[in-house]
Every structure is written in structure tokens, then in C-alpha cells.
CSV table of C-alpha atoms and ligand atoms in Angstrom, one decimal:
chain,number,residue,atom,x,y,z
A,732,MET,CA,117.0,-130.5,4.3
A,733,PRO,CA,118.7,-127.2,5.0
A,734,PRO,CA,116.4,-124.5,6.4
A,735,THR,CA,114.3,-122.9,3.6
A,736,ARG,CA,115.9,-119.7,2.3
A,737,PRO,CA,114.0,-116.8,0.9
A,738,ARG,CA,115.4,-117.2,-2.5
A,739,GLU,CA,114.5,-120.8,-2.8
A,740,ARG,CA,110.9,-120.0,-1.9
A,741,THR,CA,110.1,-118.3,-5.1
A,742,PRO,CA,108.8,-121.3,-7.1
A,743,ALA,CA,106.5,-122.5,-4.4
A,744,GLY,CA,105.6,-118.8,-3.7
A,745,ASP,CA,104.4,-118.4,-7.3
A,746,ARG,CA,101.9,-121.2,-6.8
A,747,ALA,CA,100.6,-119.9,-3.5
A,748,GLU,CA,97.6,-117.6,-3.6
A,749,PRO,CA,98.6,-114.0,-2.7
A,750,GLU,CA,97.0,-112.4,0.4
A,751,VAL,CA,97.2,-109.0,-1.1
A,752,VAL,CA,98.1,-107.6,-4.5
A,753,LEU,CA,99.4,-104.0,-4.5
A,754,ALA,CA,99.3,-102.2,-7.9
A,755,GLY,CA,101.1,-99.0,-8.7
A,756,ARG,CA,104.2,-97.7,-10.2
A,757,ALA,CA,107.6,-99.0,-9.0
A,758,PHE,CA,111.2,-98.6,-9.9
A,759,VAL,CA,112.1,-102.0,-11.4
A,760,ARG,CA,114.7,-102.9,-14.0
A,761,GLY,CA,116.0,-99.4,-14.1
A,762,ARG,CA,112.8,-97.4,-14.6
A,763,LEU,CA,109.5,-96.4,-13.0
A,764,GLN,CA,106.8,-98.7,-14.5
A,765,PRO,CA,103.4,-100.1,-13.6
A,766,VAL,CA,103.7,-103.2,-11.5
A,767,GLU,CA,101.6,-105.6,-9.4
A,768,ILE,CA,103.2,-106.9,-6.2
A,769,ALA,CA,101.8,-110.1,-4.8
A,770,ILE,CA,102.3,-110.5,-1.1
A,771,GLY,CA,101.8,-113.8,0.7
A,772,ASP,CA,100.2,-114.3,4.1
A,773,ASP,CA,103.7,-114.7,5.6
A,774,GLY,CA,104.3,-111.0,4.8
A,775,ARG,CA,106.8,-111.8,2.1
A,776,ILE,CA,106.8,-110.7,-1.5
A,777,LEU,CA,105.7,-113.6,-3.7
A,778,SER,CA,106.1,-112.0,-7.1
A,779,VAL,CA,106.6,-108.6,-8.9
A,780,GLY,CA,104.9,-108.3,-12.3
A,781,ARG,CA,101.5,-109.2,-13.6
A,782,VAL,CA,99.3,-111.0,-11.0
A,783,ARG,CA,96.1,-112.8,-11.9
A,784,ASP,CA,94.6,-113.4,-8.6
A,785,GLY,CA,94.7,-112.2,-5.0
A,786,ARG,CA,92.2,-112.1,-2.2
A,787,ALA,CA,92.5,-108.3,-1.8
A,788,ARG,CA,93.7,-105.9,-4.5
A,789,ARG,CA,94.8,-102.4,-3.8
A,790,ASP,CA,95.6,-100.0,-6.6
A,791,VAL,CA,97.6,-96.9,-5.7
A,792,GLY,CA,97.3,-95.3,-9.1
A,793,GLU,CA,100.0,-92.9,-10.1
A,794,ARG,CA,101.6,-93.1,-6.7
A,795,VAL,CA,105.0,-94.8,-6.4
A,796,ILE,CA,105.7,-98.0,-4.5
A,797,LEU,CA,109.2,-98.1,-3.0
A,798,PRO,CA,111.0,-100.5,-0.8
A,799,ALA,CA,111.1,-99.3,2.8
A,800,ALA,CA,114.4,-98.0,4.2
A,801,THR,CA,116.8,-99.4,6.7
A,802,ASP,CA,118.5,-96.9,9.0
A,803,LEU,CA,121.6,-98.7,10.2
A,804,HIS,CA,122.7,-96.1,12.7
A,805,VAL,CA,120.4,-94.7,15.4
A,806,HIS,CA,120.7,-94.0,19.1
A,807,PHE,CA,117.6,-94.5,21.2
A,808,ARG,CA,118.3,-93.7,24.8
A,809,GLU,CA,117.4,-96.9,26.5
A,810,PRO,CA,118.5,-98.0,29.0
A,811,GLY,CA,119.6,-95.0,31.0
A,812,GLY,CA,118.0,-92.1,29.2
A,813,ASP,CA,117.1,-89.0,31.2
A,814,SER,CA,113.4,-88.2,31.7
A,815,GLY,CA,112.0,-86.8,28.5
A,816,ALA,CA,114.6,-88.7,26.4
A,817,GLU,CA,113.9,-90.9,23.4
A,818,THR,CA,112.8,-94.4,24.0
A,819,ILE,CA,112.8,-97.5,21.9
A,820,ALA,CA,109.0,-97.1,21.6
A,821,SER,CA,109.1,-93.4,20.5
A,822,GLY,CA,112.3,-93.9,18.4
A,823,THR,CA,110.9,-96.8,16.4
A,824,VAL,CA,107.6,-94.9,15.7
A,825,GLY,CA,109.6,-92.0,14.4
A,826,ALA,CA,111.5,-94.4,12.2
A,827,ALA,CA,108.3,-95.9,10.9
A,828,LEU,CA,106.8,-92.5,10.1
A,829,GLY,CA,109.9,-91.7,8.1
A,830,GLY,CA,109.6,-94.9,6.0
A,831,VAL,CA,112.2,-97.0,7.9
A,832,THR,CA,111.2,-100.5,8.9
A,833,LEU,CA,114.5,-101.7,10.3
A,834,VAL,CA,116.9,-99.8,12.5
A,835,GLY,CA,120.4,-100.6,13.8
A,836,GLU,CA,120.6,-99.3,17.3
A,837,MET,CA,123.9,-98.4,18.8
A,838,PRO,CA,125.4,-99.6,22.1
A,839,ASN,CA,126.4,-96.2,23.7
A,840,THR,CA,123.5,-96.3,26.2
A,841,SER,CA,123.9,-96.2,29.9
A,842,PRO,CA,125.2,-98.7,30.7
A,843,PRO,CA,126.8,-99.5,27.3
A,844,VAL,CA,126.1,-102.9,25.8
A,845,THR,CA,129.5,-104.6,26.6
A,846,ASP,CA,128.4,-108.1,27.7
A,847,VAL,CA,125.7,-110.7,27.2
A,848,GLU,CA,123.7,-109.7,30.3
A,849,ARG,CA,123.5,-106.1,29.2
A,850,TYR,CA,122.6,-107.2,25.7
A,851,ALA,CA,119.8,-109.4,27.1
A,852,SER,CA,118.3,-106.5,29.1
A,853,LYS,CA,118.3,-104.2,26.2
A,854,ARG,CA,116.7,-106.9,24.0
A,855,ALA,CA,114.0,-107.3,26.7
A,856,LEU,CA,113.3,-103.5,26.3
A,857,VAL,CA,112.6,-104.0,22.6
A,858,GLU,CA,110.2,-107.0,23.0
A,859,GLY,CA,106.6,-105.8,22.6
A,860,ARG,CA,107.6,-102.1,22.3
A,861,ALA,CA,109.2,-101.6,18.9
A,862,ALA,CA,107.2,-100.3,15.9
A,863,VAL,CA,109.9,-101.6,13.5
A,864,ASP,CA,112.5,-104.3,13.5
A,865,VAL,CA,115.6,-103.6,15.5
A,866,LEU,CA,119.2,-104.9,15.2
A,867,LEU,CA,121.2,-104.2,18.4
A,868,TYR,CA,124.9,-103.5,18.1
A,869,ALA,CA,127.2,-104.3,21.0
A,870,SER,CA,130.4,-102.6,22.1
A,871,PRO,CA,133.5,-104.7,21.6
A,872,THR,CA,135.4,-103.2,24.6
A,873,GLU,CA,135.4,-106.2,27.0
A,874,PRO,CA,137.7,-108.8,25.4
A,875,ARG,CA,136.4,-111.7,27.4
A,876,ALA,CA,132.8,-111.0,26.4
A,877,LEU,CA,133.4,-111.0,22.7
A,878,PRO,CA,132.7,-114.7,21.8
A,879,SER,CA,129.5,-114.9,23.8
A,880,LEU,CA,128.3,-111.4,22.5
A,881,ALA,CA,129.0,-112.5,18.9
A,882,ARG,CA,126.5,-115.4,19.4
A,883,VAL,CA,123.6,-113.0,20.3
A,884,ALA,CA,124.3,-109.5,19.1
A,885,GLY,CA,123.5,-108.0,15.7
A,886,GLY,CA,126.8,-106.2,15.1
A,887,PHE,CA,129.6,-104.4,16.8
A,888,LYS,CA,130.2,-100.6,17.0
A,889,LEU,CA,133.6,-99.3,17.9
A,890,TYR,CA,134.2,-95.7,18.9
A,891,LEU,CA,137.8,-94.4,18.3
A,892,ALA,CA,137.0,-91.0,19.8
A,893,PRO,CA,135.1,-89.6,22.8
A,894,THR,CA,131.5,-88.8,22.1
A,895,THR,CA,128.1,-89.2,23.8
A,896,GLY,CA,128.4,-92.0,26.3
A,897,ILE,CA,132.0,-92.8,25.3
A,898,GLU,CA,134.7,-91.4,27.6
A,899,SER,CA,137.8,-93.4,26.9
A,900,PRO,CA,138.1,-95.1,23.5
A,901,PRO,CA,140.7,-97.9,23.1
A,902,PRO,CA,144.3,-96.6,22.6
A,903,PRO,CA,145.5,-96.9,19.0
A,904,SER,CA,147.8,-99.8,19.8
A,905,GLU,CA,144.9,-101.9,20.7
A,906,VAL,CA,142.8,-101.3,17.6
A,907,ALA,CA,144.6,-103.6,15.1
A,908,PRO,CA,144.5,-106.6,17.4
A,909,LEU,CA,140.9,-106.0,18.2
A,910,LEU,CA,140.0,-105.9,14.5
A,911,ARG,CA,141.8,-109.2,14.0
A,912,ARG,CA,139.7,-110.7,16.8
A,913,LEU,CA,136.5,-109.2,15.4
A,914,ALA,CA,137.2,-110.6,12.0
A,915,GLU,CA,136.9,-114.1,13.4
A,916,LEU,CA,133.4,-113.4,14.8
A,917,SER,CA,131.5,-112.8,11.5
A,918,LEU,CA,129.3,-109.9,12.8
A,919,PRO,CA,129.5,-106.6,11.0
A,920,LEU,CA,131.6,-103.9,12.6
A,921,ALA,CA,130.7,-100.2,12.3
A,922,VAL,CA,133.5,-97.7,13.3
A,923,HIS,CA,133.2,-94.1,14.5
A,924,ALA,CA,136.5,-93.0,13.0
A,925,GLU,CA,138.0,-89.9,14.4
A,926,ASP,CA,141.5,-89.7,15.8
A,927,PRO,CA,141.5,-87.7,19.1
A,928,ALA,CA,145.3,-87.2,18.7
A,929,ARG,CA,144.4,-84.8,15.8
A,930,PHE,CA,141.8,-82.8,17.8
A,931,ARG,CA,142.8,-79.2,18.5
A,932,ALA,CA,142.3,-77.7,21.9
A,933,ALA,CA,142.4,-74.0,21.0
A,934,GLY,CA,140.0,-72.6,23.6
A,935,ALA,CA,136.4,-73.7,24.0
A,936,PRO,CA,134.6,-73.9,20.6
A,937,ARG,CA,131.6,-71.6,20.5
A,938,ASP,CA,129.9,-72.5,17.2
A,939,PRO,CA,129.8,-75.3,14.6
A,940,ALA,CA,132.7,-73.7,12.6
A,941,GLY,CA,134.8,-73.7,15.8
A,942,TRP,CA,133.8,-77.4,16.4
A,943,ASN,CA,134.9,-78.2,12.8
A,944,VAL,CA,138.3,-76.7,13.7
A,945,ALA,CA,138.5,-78.6,17.0
A,946,ARG,CA,137.6,-82.0,15.4
A,947,PRO,CA,138.9,-81.4,11.9
A,948,PRO,CA,138.6,-83.5,8.8
A,949,GLU,CA,142.2,-84.6,9.2
A,950,ALA,CA,141.2,-86.4,12.4
A,951,GLU,CA,138.7,-88.4,10.4
A,952,SER,CA,141.0,-89.2,7.5
A,953,ALA,CA,143.8,-90.2,9.9
A,954,ALA,CA,141.5,-92.5,11.9
A,955,VAL,CA,140.2,-94.1,8.7
A,956,ASP,CA,143.7,-94.6,7.3
A,957,ALA,CA,144.9,-96.3,10.5
A,958,LEU,CA,142.2,-99.0,10.1
A,959,PHE,CA,143.8,-100.3,6.9
A,960,PRO,CA,144.8,-102.8,5.8
A,961,ALA,CA,141.9,-104.3,7.6
A,962,PRO,CA,141.7,-108.1,8.1
A,963,ASP,CA,140.2,-109.8,5.0
A,964,ARG,CA,137.2,-111.4,6.7
A,965,LEU,CA,136.2,-108.3,8.7
A,966,ARG,CA,132.8,-106.8,7.6
A,967,LEU,CA,134.0,-103.3,8.2
A,968,HIS,CA,131.8,-100.2,7.8
A,969,ILE,CA,132.8,-96.6,8.5
A,970,ALA,CA,130.1,-94.5,10.0
A,971,HIS,CA,129.2,-90.9,9.0
A,972,VAL,CA,131.9,-90.1,6.5
A,973,THR,CA,132.0,-86.3,6.1
A,974,THR,CA,134.3,-85.5,3.2
A,975,ALA,CA,134.5,-86.5,-0.5
A,976,ALA,CA,138.2,-87.3,0.0
A,977,VAL,CA,137.5,-89.9,2.7
A,978,ALA,CA,134.7,-91.3,0.6
A,979,GLU,CA,137.0,-91.7,-2.4
A,980,ALA,CA,139.7,-93.4,-0.2
A,981,LEU,CA,137.2,-95.9,1.1
A,982,ARG,CA,135.8,-96.5,-2.3
A,983,LYS,CA,139.3,-97.4,-3.5
A,984,ARG,CA,139.6,-99.8,-0.6
A,985,ARG,CA,136.2,-101.2,-1.4
A,986,SER,CA,135.1,-100.6,2.1
A,987,SER,CA,131.5,-100.1,3.2
A,988,PHE,CA,130.6,-96.7,4.6
A,989,GLU,CA,127.7,-94.3,5.1
A,990,ALA,CA,127.0,-90.5,5.0
A,991,THR,CA,124.3,-88.8,7.1
A,992,PRO,CA,121.7,-86.4,5.8
A,993,HIS,CA,123.2,-83.7,8.0
A,994,HIS,CA,126.6,-84.0,6.5
A,995,LEU,CA,125.1,-84.1,3.0
A,996,LEU,CA,122.8,-81.2,3.5
A,997,LEU,CA,124.1,-78.9,6.3
A,998,SER,CA,127.4,-77.1,6.7
A,999,ASP,CA,129.1,-75.4,9.7
A,1000,ARG,CA,127.3,-72.2,8.6
A,1001,SER,CA,123.8,-73.7,8.6
A,1002,GLY,CA,123.1,-72.7,12.2
A,1003,GLY,CA,125.1,-71.0,14.9
A,1004,ASP,CA,124.0,-72.8,18.1
A,1005,ALA,CA,124.5,-76.2,19.7
A,1006,ARG,CA,121.6,-77.7,17.7
A,1007,HIS,CA,124.2,-78.0,14.9
A,1008,LYS,CA,126.8,-79.6,17.1
A,1009,VAL,CA,127.5,-83.2,16.1
A,1010,ASN,CA,130.3,-85.7,15.9
A,1011,PRO,CA,132.0,-85.7,13.5
A,1012,PRO,CA,131.3,-81.9,13.0
A,1013,LEU,CA,129.4,-80.4,10.2
A,1014,ARG,CA,132.1,-79.3,7.7
A,1015,THR,CA,132.5,-76.3,5.4
A,1016,GLU,CA,130.0,-75.6,2.7
A,1017,ARG,CA,132.7,-76.6,0.2
A,1018,ASP,CA,133.2,-80.0,1.8
A,1019,ARG,CA,129.5,-80.5,2.1
A,1020,ALA,CA,128.9,-79.7,-1.5
A,1021,ALA,CA,131.6,-82.2,-2.6
A,1022,LEU,CA,130.2,-84.9,-0.4
A,1023,TRP,CA,126.7,-84.3,-1.9
A,1024,GLU,CA,128.1,-84.5,-5.4
A,1025,ALA,CA,129.8,-87.8,-4.6
A,1026,PHE,CA,126.4,-89.1,-3.3
A,1027,VAL,CA,124.6,-87.9,-6.4
A,1028,ARG,CA,127.2,-89.7,-8.5
A,1029,GLY,CA,126.6,-93.0,-6.6
A,1030,GLU,CA,129.9,-92.9,-4.9
A,1031,VAL,CA,128.5,-93.0,-1.3
A,1032,PRO,CA,127.1,-96.5,-0.9
A,1033,MET,CA,124.8,-95.9,2.1
A,1034,VAL,CA,123.0,-93.2,3.9
A,1035,ALA,CA,122.2,-93.4,7.7
A,1036,SER,CA,120.7,-90.9,10.1
A,1037,ASP,CA,123.0,-91.2,13.2
A,1038,HIS,CA,119.7,-90.2,14.9
A,1039,ALA,CA,121.0,-88.8,18.2
A,1040,PRO,CA,117.9,-87.3,19.9
A,1041,HIS,CA,119.2,-85.0,22.6
A,1042,THR,CA,116.6,-83.1,24.4
A,1043,ALA,CA,115.9,-79.4,23.5
A,1044,ASP,CA,117.1,-78.5,27.0
A,1045,ALA,CA,120.4,-80.2,26.6
A,1046,LYS,CA,120.9,-78.5,23.3
A,1047,SER,CA,120.2,-75.0,24.8
A,1048,LEU,CA,123.3,-75.2,26.9
A,1049,PRO,CA,126.3,-73.1,25.9
A,1050,PHE,CA,127.9,-74.6,22.9
A,1051,ASP,CA,130.9,-76.1,24.6
A,1052,LYS,CA,128.8,-77.7,27.3
A,1053,ALA,CA,126.0,-79.1,25.0
A,1054,PRO,CA,126.1,-82.7,23.9
A,1055,SER,CA,126.8,-83.6,20.3
A,1056,GLY,CA,124.3,-85.2,18.0
A,1057,VAL,CA,121.1,-84.4,16.0
A,1058,PRO,CA,117.8,-86.3,15.6
A,1059,GLY,CA,117.1,-87.6,12.1
A,1060,ALA,CA,115.6,-91.0,11.7
A,1061,GLU,CA,112.1,-89.6,10.8
A,1062,THR,CA,113.4,-87.0,8.4
A,1063,MET,CA,116.2,-88.9,6.6
A,1064,LEU,CA,114.2,-90.4,3.7
A,1065,PRO,CA,111.6,-87.6,3.4
A,1066,LEU,CA,114.4,-85.0,3.0
A,1067,LEU,CA,116.0,-87.1,0.3
A,1068,LEU,CA,112.8,-87.9,-1.4
A,1069,ALA,CA,112.3,-84.1,-1.7
A,1070,ARG,CA,115.7,-84.0,-3.5
A,1071,VAL,CA,114.5,-86.7,-5.9
A,1072,ARG,CA,111.3,-84.7,-6.5
A,1073,SER,CA,113.4,-81.6,-7.3
A,1074,GLY,CA,115.5,-83.6,-9.8
A,1075,GLU,CA,118.7,-83.2,-7.8
A,1076,LEU,CA,119.1,-86.9,-6.9
A,1077,GLY,CA,118.2,-90.1,-8.8
A,1078,LEU,CA,115.6,-92.3,-7.3
A,1079,ASP,CA,117.7,-95.4,-8.1
A,1080,ARG,CA,120.6,-93.9,-6.1
A,1081,LEU,CA,118.4,-93.2,-3.2
A,1082,ILE,CA,116.8,-96.7,-3.1
A,1083,ALA,CA,120.3,-98.3,-3.3
A,1084,ALA,CA,121.7,-96.1,-0.5
A,1085,ALA,CA,118.8,-96.0,1.9
A,1086,CYS,CA,117.0,-99.3,1.3
A,1087,ASP,CA,119.0,-102.0,-0.5
A,1088,ARG,CA,122.6,-101.7,0.6
A,1089,PRO,CA,122.0,-101.1,4.3
A,1090,ALA,CA,119.7,-104.1,4.5
A,1091,ARG,CA,122.3,-106.2,2.7
A,1092,TRP,CA,125.1,-105.0,5.0
A,1093,LEU,CA,123.0,-106.1,8.0
A,1094,GLY,CA,122.1,-109.4,6.3
A,1095,GLN,CA,118.3,-108.7,6.1
A,1096,PRO,CA,115.8,-109.7,3.4
A,1097,THR,CA,114.3,-106.3,3.0
A,1098,GLY,CA,115.0,-103.2,0.9
A,1099,ARG,CA,114.1,-104.6,-2.5
A,1100,LEU,CA,111.0,-105.3,-4.4
A,1101,ALA,CA,111.9,-108.9,-5.0
A,1102,PRO,CA,110.4,-112.3,-4.4
A,1103,GLY,CA,111.3,-113.7,-1.0
A,1104,HIS,CA,112.0,-110.3,0.5
A,1105,ARG,CA,109.8,-108.9,3.3
A,1106,ALA,CA,106.9,-106.8,2.0
A,1107,ASN,CA,108.3,-103.7,3.6
A,1108,LEU,CA,107.1,-101.0,1.3
A,1109,LEU,CA,106.3,-97.3,1.0
A,1110,ILE,CA,103.6,-95.6,-1.0
A,1111,VAL,CA,104.8,-92.2,-2.1
A,1112,ASP,CA,103.1,-89.3,-3.8
A,1113,PHE,CA,105.8,-87.0,-5.0
A,1114,ARG,CA,103.3,-84.2,-5.4
A,1115,ALA,CA,102.6,-84.2,-1.6
A,1116,ARG,CA,105.1,-81.9,-0.1
A,1117,SER,CA,105.3,-80.7,3.4
A,1118,ARG,CA,107.8,-79.0,5.8
A,1119,VAL,CA,109.8,-80.3,8.8
A,1120,ASP,CA,108.2,-79.2,12.0
A,1121,GLY,CA,110.3,-80.4,14.9
A,1122,ARG,CA,107.4,-80.3,17.4
A,1123,LYS,CA,105.4,-82.7,15.3
A,1124,LEU,CA,108.1,-85.4,15.1
A,1125,ALA,CA,107.5,-88.5,17.1
A,1126,SER,CA,110.8,-88.0,19.1
A,1127,PRO,CA,110.2,-86.3,22.4
A,1128,SER,CA,113.3,-84.2,21.6
A,1129,GLY,CA,110.8,-82.1,19.6
A,1130,TRP,CA,113.3,-80.3,17.4
A,1131,SER,CA,115.2,-80.8,14.1
A,1132,PRO,CA,118.3,-79.2,12.5
A,1133,PHE,CA,116.1,-79.3,9.3
A,1134,GLU,CA,113.3,-77.1,10.7
A,1135,GLY,CA,111.3,-75.8,7.8
A,1136,TRP,CA,113.0,-77.9,5.2
A,1137,GLU,CA,110.8,-79.4,2.4
A,1138,VAL,CA,110.1,-83.1,2.7
A,1139,VAL,CA,108.1,-85.8,0.8
A,1140,ARG,CA,106.8,-88.1,3.5
A,1141,PRO,CA,105.6,-91.6,2.6
A,1142,GLN,CA,101.8,-91.6,2.7
A,1143,GLU,CA,101.8,-95.3,3.7
A,1144,VAL,CA,104.4,-97.6,5.2
A,1145,TRP,CA,103.9,-101.3,5.0
A,1146,LYS,CA,105.8,-103.8,7.2
A,1147,ASP,CA,105.6,-107.5,6.6
A,1148,GLY,CA,102.6,-107.0,4.2
A,1149,ARG,CA,100.5,-104.8,6.4
A,1150,PRO,CA,100.2,-101.0,6.6
A,1151,ILE,CA,101.9,-99.6,9.8
A,1152,VAL,CA,101.6,-95.9,8.8
A,1153,ARG,CA,98.7,-94.2,7.1
A,1154,ASP,CA,98.5,-90.5,6.5
A,1155,GLY,CA,101.2,-89.6,9.0
A,1156,GLU,CA,99.8,-91.8,11.8
A,1157,PHE,CA,101.4,-95.0,13.2
A,1158,VAL,CA,98.6,-97.6,12.8
A,1159,GLY,CA,100.7,-100.8,13.3
A,1160,ARG,CA,101.5,-103.0,16.2
A,1161,THR,CA,104.5,-102.8,18.4
A,1162,ASP,CA,105.7,-106.2,17.5
A,1163,GLY,CA,109.0,-105.3,15.8
A,1164,ARG,CA,111.5,-108.1,16.0
A,1165,VAL,CA,115.1,-108.1,17.2
A,1166,VAL,CA,117.0,-109.4,14.2
A,1167,ARG,CA,120.6,-110.7,13.6
A,1168,PRO,CA,122.5,-110.9,10.3
A,1169,ASP,CA,121.8,-113.8,8.0
A,1170,TYR,CA,124.3,-113.5,5.3
A,1171,ALA,CA,123.8,-117.0,3.9
A,1172,GLY,CA,120.1,-116.7,3.0
A,1173,GLY,CA,118.4,-113.6,4.2
A,1174,SER,CA,120.1,-111.2,1.8
A,1175,PRO,CA,122.1,-112.4,-1.2
B,1226,NCD,C1,125.9,-89.6,19.1
B,1226,NCD,C2,125.0,-89.7,20.3
B,1226,NCD,O1,124.6,-88.7,20.8
B,1226,NCD,O2,124.7,-90.8,20.7
B,1226,NCD,N1,126.3,-88.2,18.9
B,1226,NCD,C3,126.8,-87.7,17.7
B,1226,NCD,O3,127.3,-86.5,17.8
B,1226,NCD,N2,126.8,-88.3,16.6
B,1226,NCD,C4,127.1,-90.5,19.3
B,1226,NCD,C5,128.0,-90.6,18.1
B,1226,NCD,O4,127.6,-91.4,17.2
B,1226,NCD,O5,129.1,-90.0,18.1
B,1227,ZN,ZN1,126.2,-92.4,16.1
């Protein structure tokens, strides 16, 4: 017998007695409608529809039950973070509070995750300390380490330009051969696509608009173009796309990609200091608006936070000295739920981009209200609005580029069939798993 796959469990699951039945309104078959979700004692969804029985029943009334989100791009600062920096413990609690039950954590830590030993030590830092599940990316910069890394890591992340923790990206001539090697290894590959040859060194940039000139959109489109044609079998994903033109080019190539809440909602005029310094830079208001429109039309497949929680001290340095990156895992979904509430974004688009597709890309059975999937759920009251207060976020960075923005925070977050967040408090256990893609069975 092959190992039991989630999809094959459904018939047996229907006969099993549910541990909990959750009743409320959910977005199924294209509309919000009353549903009952039966959850088994293994923390998986048994059925979605009418349920006769269940040991415990919970009716959330008019509130909406959504699948929990996956944030496939976060940077927690372990190992090697300065004192006062984000940790796996604080970062995963922030993610949980924001409705995220799986994060993809990036390898640009200190030291970077370039071999199996470093991967194992980072993995050990997750065990017993993570509030949500964690997929750990590795850096594919040590050719000899690739086959062994591919047997343990959750994905690869390739940086084509200098950024936090990355001083010397591979020269362009090495990229195509590297992609060919990675295509043989069956792990997903996320790429930070900016071409440093297109950066402009016209004096020290002093504000986000200057940063956008220094690392212009052309650097991004050139780096993306140079990746294609990509090897057929490569599971290629482009991180933080900032313009509608690059989004359209990637759509035509049927490539996976993400946009971040900051590139969708903020422009190079949103704030003048280093708190709005990020790689790739915030673009012009015109570029931002076009990217947002593409997202609303469903032409941006995924959203990810690129949560880069630099300390407030580091961000108060002069603009050209300050590090790039903004925190965002805890605010990503709440900001976008507020846009659903205001009627600017379809709930179906948001669920696809924040919950379903990122989980599929990482080969995880979560992100959908469907039998066999993990019962990772959110209970949302669209009437309950609040505002972002950086000091109240779980991240020790204690600030947000979205200070004062309206959000709809999930009132409850469930992971594996149990509440882990209630009324803005983390109430779960720190038993998040380290996961790896399972494209065969975990996520059809
Ligand atoms: C990220 C960080 O600080 O880790 N910074 C950023 O500006 N996005 C690194 C990165 O993804 O470039
Ligand atoms: Zn990043």
C-alpha cells in the first residue's frame, strides 16, 4: 500500500466521527454561504457541508470562516540576529496573530543556510519554539552542498542582487547553469530578481524616491527576463514583483510570482524616511496603482509579506546607511481583509492569493476548506475594524510602515483543528512543524 494521501482519506473520513463541528458562513463554490465544517481528531477537515453529528459544535453565527493564510516569504533573524531582533518564536507568533499558519522562512540569516549542517542547526531552532508551521529555504550558492540540501530543505532562495545578508550574488554567467542543476532537485526555487548591472550610483539616495531611481524597475525586468527560458522542470517563483509590466510578462510565461502588501499599497511618496526603504524599492504611485489593479483583476497569483523586521534603531539611521526591508507578516492579511470589507478587493481573489496558491506552491495541504486539508482556519468579523499600531505587534521591531492603517484582524485562528489565537492573543502551543513540499499528495 502506498502511504495514505489526504485526498484518499475522504471516504473513511466521512464515516469517522468528527471531533468538532464548526458552523458559520464560508466562501464555498463561489459564494459566501452557511456551512458546517467537520474536523477530525487528527486536525484535518473531514467534510464541508451539512454535518449530523460531532462531539463539540461551535456556531460562529454571521461571522465568516476562511482558510488560514500561508506567507511564503518571511525573514526571521535566527541564527545571528542582533539583540532585540526578531526570533523564530516572536516571528511565528506575529504570523499566527495575522492569520498565517505556515511561513516560508528565508536563508539570508547569519550565517546563511548554505549546507546541511547549517540547515540542521536552523531546524533545531524551530523545534519547540514555533507558533505556526515553518518551511525553511536554503541558499543554493555552494554547488557541492546542493544534492544533500535538496534532501532536507523546504525550498531554495536565490538572490541576484545585494540585499540584507547578501553581499555578492552569483555572476550572471553562473545563473543559467545553476537553474539547470536546481531543476533536477525538485524543490521550489524563489528568486529575488534585480540586476545590479542596472543599478544607478548617482550619489547617496536620501529617500524612497531616490531609492527607486537607484534600483529602478528596469533592474527588475532585466533580471526577470534573463531567467527565461527557464528549465521545464524548475518550480520557479519570482519574489516581490513591483510593476504590472513584470506581472504581465510573468503571466504570459505562466510563471509563479508574488507581490507584497507594501508594493501593492505604498508608493515612494508614502513616507520619506528609511522605514520605507525596501528591496526592491517602493515604486511611483502610478506603478503601485497599476500593480494593485492587476491584483484586483486576479492577475497576481500570490501575495507574500517579505517580512523583514529591522529594528527601529537600525531604521533611524540616515537613509543611505539604513538596512532595507519592512515588517509585515502580522499585517498582511488584516490589511487586505480591510480592502475586502471596503469592496475594493474580492474575497475569492484574496483567498486564492494568500491561502490557496502559496500552500500549493509549497506542496502543503492547507489553504482550502476541503476534506483532507489541515483544519487551519480563521474566524473573521468584517464589522470589527481596528488600526495598525506598530508598538502592539508581536515583532520586537515595534513599528510598521502601515502605522494607523485600517485592518480587519481575524478574531480566531485555528491550526490543526484547535484555536491558537483568540481575541488578539496567542493561546496555542509552540509545536509548529518544519515541513517540506509534498507535491504528490499533500496539495493537488
Ligand atoms: C530583506 C531582509 O531584510 O532580509 N530586505 C528587503 O529589503 N526585502 C531581504 C530581501 O528580501 O531583499
Ligand atoms: Zn525577502
